[in-house]
PDB file of C-alpha atoms in Angstrom:
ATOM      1  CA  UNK I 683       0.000   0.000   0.000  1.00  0.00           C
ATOM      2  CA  UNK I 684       1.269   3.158  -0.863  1.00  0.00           C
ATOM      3  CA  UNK I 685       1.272   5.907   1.939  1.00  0.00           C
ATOM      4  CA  UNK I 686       1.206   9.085  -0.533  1.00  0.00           C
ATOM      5  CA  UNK I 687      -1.895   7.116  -1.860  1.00  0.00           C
ATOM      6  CA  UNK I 688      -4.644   9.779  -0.838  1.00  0.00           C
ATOM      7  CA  UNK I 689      -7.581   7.348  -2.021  1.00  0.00           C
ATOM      8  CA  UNK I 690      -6.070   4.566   0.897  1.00  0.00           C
ATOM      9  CA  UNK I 691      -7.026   6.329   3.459  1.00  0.00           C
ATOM     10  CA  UNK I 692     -10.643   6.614   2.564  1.00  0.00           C
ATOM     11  CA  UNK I 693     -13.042   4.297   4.546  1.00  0.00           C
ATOM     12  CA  UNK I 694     -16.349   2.296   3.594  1.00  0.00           C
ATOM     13  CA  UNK I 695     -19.380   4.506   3.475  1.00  0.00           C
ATOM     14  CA  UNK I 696     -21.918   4.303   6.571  1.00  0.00           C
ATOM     15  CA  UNK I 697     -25.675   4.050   5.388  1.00  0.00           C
ATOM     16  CA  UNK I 698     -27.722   5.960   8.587  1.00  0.00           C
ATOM     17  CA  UNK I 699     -29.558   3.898  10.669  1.00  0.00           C
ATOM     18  CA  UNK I 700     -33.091   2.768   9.216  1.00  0.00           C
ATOM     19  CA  UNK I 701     -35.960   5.080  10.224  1.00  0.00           C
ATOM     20  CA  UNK I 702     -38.021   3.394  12.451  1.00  0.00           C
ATOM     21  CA  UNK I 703     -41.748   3.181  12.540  1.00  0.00           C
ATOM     22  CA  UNK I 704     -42.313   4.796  15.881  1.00  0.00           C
ATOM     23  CA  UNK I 705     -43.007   7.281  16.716  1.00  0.00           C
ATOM     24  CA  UNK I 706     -45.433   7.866  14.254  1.00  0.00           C
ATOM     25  CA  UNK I 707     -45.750  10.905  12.237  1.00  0.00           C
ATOM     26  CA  UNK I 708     -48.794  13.163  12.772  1.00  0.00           C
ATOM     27  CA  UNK I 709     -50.453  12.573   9.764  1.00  0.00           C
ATOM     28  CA  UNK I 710     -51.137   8.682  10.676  1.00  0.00           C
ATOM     29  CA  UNK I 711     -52.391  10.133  14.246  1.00  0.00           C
ATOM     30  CA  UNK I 712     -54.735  12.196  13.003  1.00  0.00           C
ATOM     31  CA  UNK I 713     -55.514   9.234  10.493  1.00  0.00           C
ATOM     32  CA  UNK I 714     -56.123   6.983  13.675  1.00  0.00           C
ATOM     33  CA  UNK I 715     -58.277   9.534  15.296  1.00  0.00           C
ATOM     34  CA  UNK I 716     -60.629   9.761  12.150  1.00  0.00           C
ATOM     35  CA  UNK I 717     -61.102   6.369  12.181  1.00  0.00           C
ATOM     36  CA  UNK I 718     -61.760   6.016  15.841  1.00  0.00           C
ATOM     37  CA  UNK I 719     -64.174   8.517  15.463  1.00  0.00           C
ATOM     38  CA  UNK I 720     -66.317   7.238  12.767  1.00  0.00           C
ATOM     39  CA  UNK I 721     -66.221   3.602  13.888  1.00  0.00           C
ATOM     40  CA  UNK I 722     -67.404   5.632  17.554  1.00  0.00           C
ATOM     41  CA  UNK I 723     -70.094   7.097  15.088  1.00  0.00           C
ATOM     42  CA  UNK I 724     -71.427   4.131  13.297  1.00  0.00           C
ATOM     43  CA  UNK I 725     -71.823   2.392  16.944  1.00  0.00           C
ATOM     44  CA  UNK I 726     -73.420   5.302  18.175  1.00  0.00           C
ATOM     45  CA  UNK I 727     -75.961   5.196  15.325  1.00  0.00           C
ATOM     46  CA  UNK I 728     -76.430   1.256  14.942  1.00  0.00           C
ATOM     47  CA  UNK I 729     -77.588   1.922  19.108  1.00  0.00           C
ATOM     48  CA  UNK I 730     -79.487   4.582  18.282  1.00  0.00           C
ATOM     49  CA  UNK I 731     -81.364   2.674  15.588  1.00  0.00           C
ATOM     50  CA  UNK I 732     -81.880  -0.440  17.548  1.00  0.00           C
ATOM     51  CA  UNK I 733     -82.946   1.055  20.536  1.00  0.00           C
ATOM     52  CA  UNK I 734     -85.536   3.155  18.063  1.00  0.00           C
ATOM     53  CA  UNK I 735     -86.420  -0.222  16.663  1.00  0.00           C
ATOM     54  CA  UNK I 736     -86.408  -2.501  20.104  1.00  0.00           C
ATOM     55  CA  UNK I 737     -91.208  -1.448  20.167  1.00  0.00           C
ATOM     56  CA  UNK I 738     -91.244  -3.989  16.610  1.00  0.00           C
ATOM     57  CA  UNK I 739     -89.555  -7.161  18.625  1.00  0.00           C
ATOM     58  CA  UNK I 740     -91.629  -6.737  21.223  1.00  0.00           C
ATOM     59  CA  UNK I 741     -94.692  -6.204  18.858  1.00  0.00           C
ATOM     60  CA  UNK I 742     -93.762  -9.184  16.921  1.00  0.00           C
ATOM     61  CA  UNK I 743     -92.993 -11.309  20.481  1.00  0.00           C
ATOM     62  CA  UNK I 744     -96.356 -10.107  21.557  1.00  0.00           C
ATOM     63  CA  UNK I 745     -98.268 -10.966  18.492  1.00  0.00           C
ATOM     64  CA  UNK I 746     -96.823 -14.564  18.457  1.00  0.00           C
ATOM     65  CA  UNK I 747     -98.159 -14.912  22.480  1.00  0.00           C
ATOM     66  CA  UNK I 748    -101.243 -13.715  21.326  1.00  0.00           C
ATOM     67  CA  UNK I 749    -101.215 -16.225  18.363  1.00  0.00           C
ATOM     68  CA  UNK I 750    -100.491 -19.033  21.041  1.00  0.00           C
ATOM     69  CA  UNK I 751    -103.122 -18.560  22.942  1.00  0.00           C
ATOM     70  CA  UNK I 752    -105.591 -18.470  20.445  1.00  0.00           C
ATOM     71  CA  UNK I 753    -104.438 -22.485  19.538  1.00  0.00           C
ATOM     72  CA  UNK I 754    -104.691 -23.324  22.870  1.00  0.00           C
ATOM     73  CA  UNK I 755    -108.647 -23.303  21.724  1.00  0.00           C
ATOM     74  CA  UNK I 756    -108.923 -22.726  18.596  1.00  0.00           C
ATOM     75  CA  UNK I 757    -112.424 -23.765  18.195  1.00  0.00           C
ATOM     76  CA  UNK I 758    -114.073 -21.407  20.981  1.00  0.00           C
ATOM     77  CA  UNK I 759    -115.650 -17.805  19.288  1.00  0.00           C
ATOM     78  CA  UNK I 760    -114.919 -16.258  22.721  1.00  0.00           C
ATOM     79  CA  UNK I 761    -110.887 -17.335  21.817  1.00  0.00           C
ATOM     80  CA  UNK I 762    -111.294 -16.006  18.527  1.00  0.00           C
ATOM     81  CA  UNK I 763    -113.421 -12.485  19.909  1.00  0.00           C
ATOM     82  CA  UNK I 764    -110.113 -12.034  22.479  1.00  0.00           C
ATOM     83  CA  UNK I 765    -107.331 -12.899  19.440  1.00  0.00           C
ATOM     84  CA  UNK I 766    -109.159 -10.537  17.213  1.00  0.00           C
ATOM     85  CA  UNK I 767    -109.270  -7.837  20.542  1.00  0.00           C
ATOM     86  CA  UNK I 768    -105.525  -8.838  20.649  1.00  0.00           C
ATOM     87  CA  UNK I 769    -104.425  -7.920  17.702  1.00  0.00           C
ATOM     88  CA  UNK I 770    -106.022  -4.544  16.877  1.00  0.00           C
ATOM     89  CA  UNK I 771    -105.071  -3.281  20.497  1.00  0.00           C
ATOM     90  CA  UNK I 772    -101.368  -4.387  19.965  1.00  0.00           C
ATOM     91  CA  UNK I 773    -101.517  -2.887  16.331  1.00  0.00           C
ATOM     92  CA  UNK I 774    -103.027   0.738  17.851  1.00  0.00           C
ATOM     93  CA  UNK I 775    -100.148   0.391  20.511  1.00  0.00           C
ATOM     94  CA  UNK I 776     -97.961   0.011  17.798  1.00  0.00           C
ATOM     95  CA  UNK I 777     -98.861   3.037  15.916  1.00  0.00           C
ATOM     96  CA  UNK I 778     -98.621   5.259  18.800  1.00  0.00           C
ATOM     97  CA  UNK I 779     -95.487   3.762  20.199  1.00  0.00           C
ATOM     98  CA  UNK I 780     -94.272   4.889  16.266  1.00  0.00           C
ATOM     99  CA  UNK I 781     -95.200   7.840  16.097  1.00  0.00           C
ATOM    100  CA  UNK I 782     -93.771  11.036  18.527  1.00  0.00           C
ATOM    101  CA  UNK I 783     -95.875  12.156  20.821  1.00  0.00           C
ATOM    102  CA  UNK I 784     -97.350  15.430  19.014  1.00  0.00           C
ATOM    103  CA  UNK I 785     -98.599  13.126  16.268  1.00  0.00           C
ATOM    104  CA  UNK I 786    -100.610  10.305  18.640  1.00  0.00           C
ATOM    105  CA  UNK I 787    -103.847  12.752  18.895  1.00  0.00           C
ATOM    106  CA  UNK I 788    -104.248  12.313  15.234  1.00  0.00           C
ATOM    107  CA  UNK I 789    -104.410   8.784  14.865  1.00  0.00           C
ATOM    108  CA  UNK I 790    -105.708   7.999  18.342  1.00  0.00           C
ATOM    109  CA  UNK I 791    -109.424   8.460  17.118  1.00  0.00           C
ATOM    110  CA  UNK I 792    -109.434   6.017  14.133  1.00  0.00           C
ATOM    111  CA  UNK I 793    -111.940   3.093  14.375  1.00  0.00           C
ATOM    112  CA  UNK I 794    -113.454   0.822  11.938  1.00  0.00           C
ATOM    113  CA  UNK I 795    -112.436   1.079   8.419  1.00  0.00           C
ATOM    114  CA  UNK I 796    -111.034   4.308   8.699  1.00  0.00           C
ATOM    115  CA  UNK I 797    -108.072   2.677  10.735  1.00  0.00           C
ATOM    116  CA  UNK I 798    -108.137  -0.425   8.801  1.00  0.00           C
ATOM    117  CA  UNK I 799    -107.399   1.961   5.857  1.00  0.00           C
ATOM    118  CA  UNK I 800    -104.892   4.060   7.180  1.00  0.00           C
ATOM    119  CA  UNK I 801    -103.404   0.440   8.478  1.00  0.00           C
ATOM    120  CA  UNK I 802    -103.530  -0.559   4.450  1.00  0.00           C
ATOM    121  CA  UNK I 803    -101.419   2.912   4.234  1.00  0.00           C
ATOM    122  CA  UNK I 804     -99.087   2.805   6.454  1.00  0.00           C
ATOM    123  CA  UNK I 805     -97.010  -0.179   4.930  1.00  0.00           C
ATOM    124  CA  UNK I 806     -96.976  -2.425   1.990  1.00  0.00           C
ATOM    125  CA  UNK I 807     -99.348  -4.726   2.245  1.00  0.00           C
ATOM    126  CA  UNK I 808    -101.469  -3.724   0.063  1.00  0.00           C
ATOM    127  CA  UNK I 809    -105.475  -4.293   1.163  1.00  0.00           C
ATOM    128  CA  UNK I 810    -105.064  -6.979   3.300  1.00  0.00           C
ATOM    129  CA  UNK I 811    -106.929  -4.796   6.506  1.00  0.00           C
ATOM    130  CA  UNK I 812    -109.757  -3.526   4.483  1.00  0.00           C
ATOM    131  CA  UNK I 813    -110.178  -6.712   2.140  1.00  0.00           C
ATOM    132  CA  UNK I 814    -107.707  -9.596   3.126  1.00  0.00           C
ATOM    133  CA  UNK I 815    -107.491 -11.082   6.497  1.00  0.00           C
ATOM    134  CA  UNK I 816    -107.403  -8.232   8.418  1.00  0.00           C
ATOM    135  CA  UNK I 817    -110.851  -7.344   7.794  1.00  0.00           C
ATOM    136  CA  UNK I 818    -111.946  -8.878  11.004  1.00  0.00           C
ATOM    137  CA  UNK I 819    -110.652  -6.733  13.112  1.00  0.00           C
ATOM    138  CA  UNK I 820    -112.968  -4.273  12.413  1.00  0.00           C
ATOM    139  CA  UNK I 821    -116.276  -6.178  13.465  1.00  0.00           C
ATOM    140  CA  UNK I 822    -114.730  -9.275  14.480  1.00  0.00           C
ATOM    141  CA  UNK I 823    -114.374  -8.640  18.312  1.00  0.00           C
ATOM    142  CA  UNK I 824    -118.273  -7.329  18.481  1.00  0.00           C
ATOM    143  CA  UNK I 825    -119.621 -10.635  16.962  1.00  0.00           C
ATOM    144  CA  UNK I 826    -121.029 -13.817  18.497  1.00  0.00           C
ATOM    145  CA  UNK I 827    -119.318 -16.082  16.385  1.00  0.00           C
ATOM    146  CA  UNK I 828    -116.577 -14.076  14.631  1.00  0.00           C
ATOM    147  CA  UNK I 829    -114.949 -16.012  11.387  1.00  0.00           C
ATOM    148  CA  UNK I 830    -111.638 -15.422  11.146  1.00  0.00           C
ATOM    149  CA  UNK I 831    -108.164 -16.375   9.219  1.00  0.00           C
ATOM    150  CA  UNK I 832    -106.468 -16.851  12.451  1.00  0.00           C
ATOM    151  CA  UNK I 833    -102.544 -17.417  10.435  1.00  0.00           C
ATOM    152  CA  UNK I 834    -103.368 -14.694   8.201  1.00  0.00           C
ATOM    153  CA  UNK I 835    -104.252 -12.193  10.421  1.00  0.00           C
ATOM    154  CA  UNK I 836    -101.044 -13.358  12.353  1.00  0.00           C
ATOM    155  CA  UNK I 837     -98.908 -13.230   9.141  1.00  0.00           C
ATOM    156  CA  UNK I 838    -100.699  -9.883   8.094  1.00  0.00           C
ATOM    157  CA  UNK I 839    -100.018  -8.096  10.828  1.00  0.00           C
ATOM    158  CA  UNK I 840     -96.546  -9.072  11.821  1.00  0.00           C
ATOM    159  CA  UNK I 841     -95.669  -7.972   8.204  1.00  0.00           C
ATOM    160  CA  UNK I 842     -97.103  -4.901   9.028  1.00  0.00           C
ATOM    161  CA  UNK I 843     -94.998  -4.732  12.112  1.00  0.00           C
ATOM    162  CA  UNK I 844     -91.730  -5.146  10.030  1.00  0.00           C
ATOM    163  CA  UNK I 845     -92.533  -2.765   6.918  1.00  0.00           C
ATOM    164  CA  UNK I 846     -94.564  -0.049   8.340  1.00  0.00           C
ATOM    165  CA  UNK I 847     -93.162   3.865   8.006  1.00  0.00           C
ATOM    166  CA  UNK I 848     -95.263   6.218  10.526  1.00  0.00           C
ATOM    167  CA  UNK I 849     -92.971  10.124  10.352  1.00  0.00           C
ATOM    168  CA  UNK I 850     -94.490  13.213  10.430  1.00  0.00           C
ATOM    169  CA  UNK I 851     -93.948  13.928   6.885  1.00  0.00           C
ATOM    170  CA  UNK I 852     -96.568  11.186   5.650  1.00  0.00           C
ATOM    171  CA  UNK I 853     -98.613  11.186   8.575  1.00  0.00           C
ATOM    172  CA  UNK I 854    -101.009  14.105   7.503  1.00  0.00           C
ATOM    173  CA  UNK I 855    -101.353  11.938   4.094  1.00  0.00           C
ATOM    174  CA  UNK I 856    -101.735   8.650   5.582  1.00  0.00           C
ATOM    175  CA  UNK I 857    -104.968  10.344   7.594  1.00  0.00           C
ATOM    176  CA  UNK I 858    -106.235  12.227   5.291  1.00  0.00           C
ATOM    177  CA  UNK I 859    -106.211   9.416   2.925  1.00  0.00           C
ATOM    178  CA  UNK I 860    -107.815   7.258   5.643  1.00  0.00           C
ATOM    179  CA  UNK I 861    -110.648   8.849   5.980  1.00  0.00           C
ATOM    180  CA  UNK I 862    -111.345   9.816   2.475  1.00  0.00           C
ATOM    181  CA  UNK I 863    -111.219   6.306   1.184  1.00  0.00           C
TER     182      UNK I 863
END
């Protein structure tokens, strides 16, 4: 090796250290909080909604306990006269348990076909309460011997349970059309 050799004395290069992944940068903290806060969101609003939602289980639960003890004798008109009484008092609780409080007085007062129609209305099922099944209710729990589609009725009105849309908006519409018809 040559001593007056300049380029001898030169050593390896050093690479730095690899950056290392923490700490973080700000951008992916503020990414982190975003996140946080819209999965905090979406659980807030999946409560919300289910919570809003909880009066159609117990509707539904209802209906079926009404549904069992109308096959516990299913031959009796005074079993048939309660069922019917059943149903259209859980279906009026329904409504007003639906709608906000403001709104109730409106739809309180129906009776006969009028609230059979604005039943028909309220969700799509198209005229299963004024012709169909749910026809019954209207004169059914005031007869001796009422006849009755017991699993229609049942199937009739727990559709109606799931689908109906009671707001504000199409309330005036819904009543109005109710009482027209």
């Amino acid at each position: 090796m040559n001593p007056q050799d300049p380029l001898a004395q030169l050593k390896d290069i050093h690479l730095p250290a690899p950056v290392g992944w923490w700490p973080l940068a700000w951008g992916w903290w503020v990414l982190f909080a975003l996140v946080l806060i819209g999965l905090g969101l979406l659980v807030w609003q999946w409560r919300t909604r289910r919570r809003q939602q909880r009066y159609r289980q117990q509707a539904l639960g209802m209906l079926r306990e009404a549904h069992r003890h109308f096959q516990e004798q299913p031959d009796s008109a005074a079993a048939a006269r309660t069922y019917l009484q059943s149903v259209s008092e859980l279906l009026r609780r329904t409504v007003l348990s639906a709608l906000p409080a403001d709104c109730q007085h409106d739809v309180a007062p129906l009776h006969g076909r009028a609230w059979l129609r604005f039943l028909d209305a309220s969700a799509p099922v198209g005229k299963g309460f004024t012709e169909g099944p749910g026809a019954a209710l209207a004169e059914g729990p005031y007869q001796p011997d009422p006849r009755v589609d017991v699993d229609g009725l049942e199937e009739l009105a727990a559709r109606w349970i799931k689908s109906h849309s009671l707001n504000r908006k199409a309330l005036t519409h819904l009543i109005a059309e109710a009482g027209d018809a």
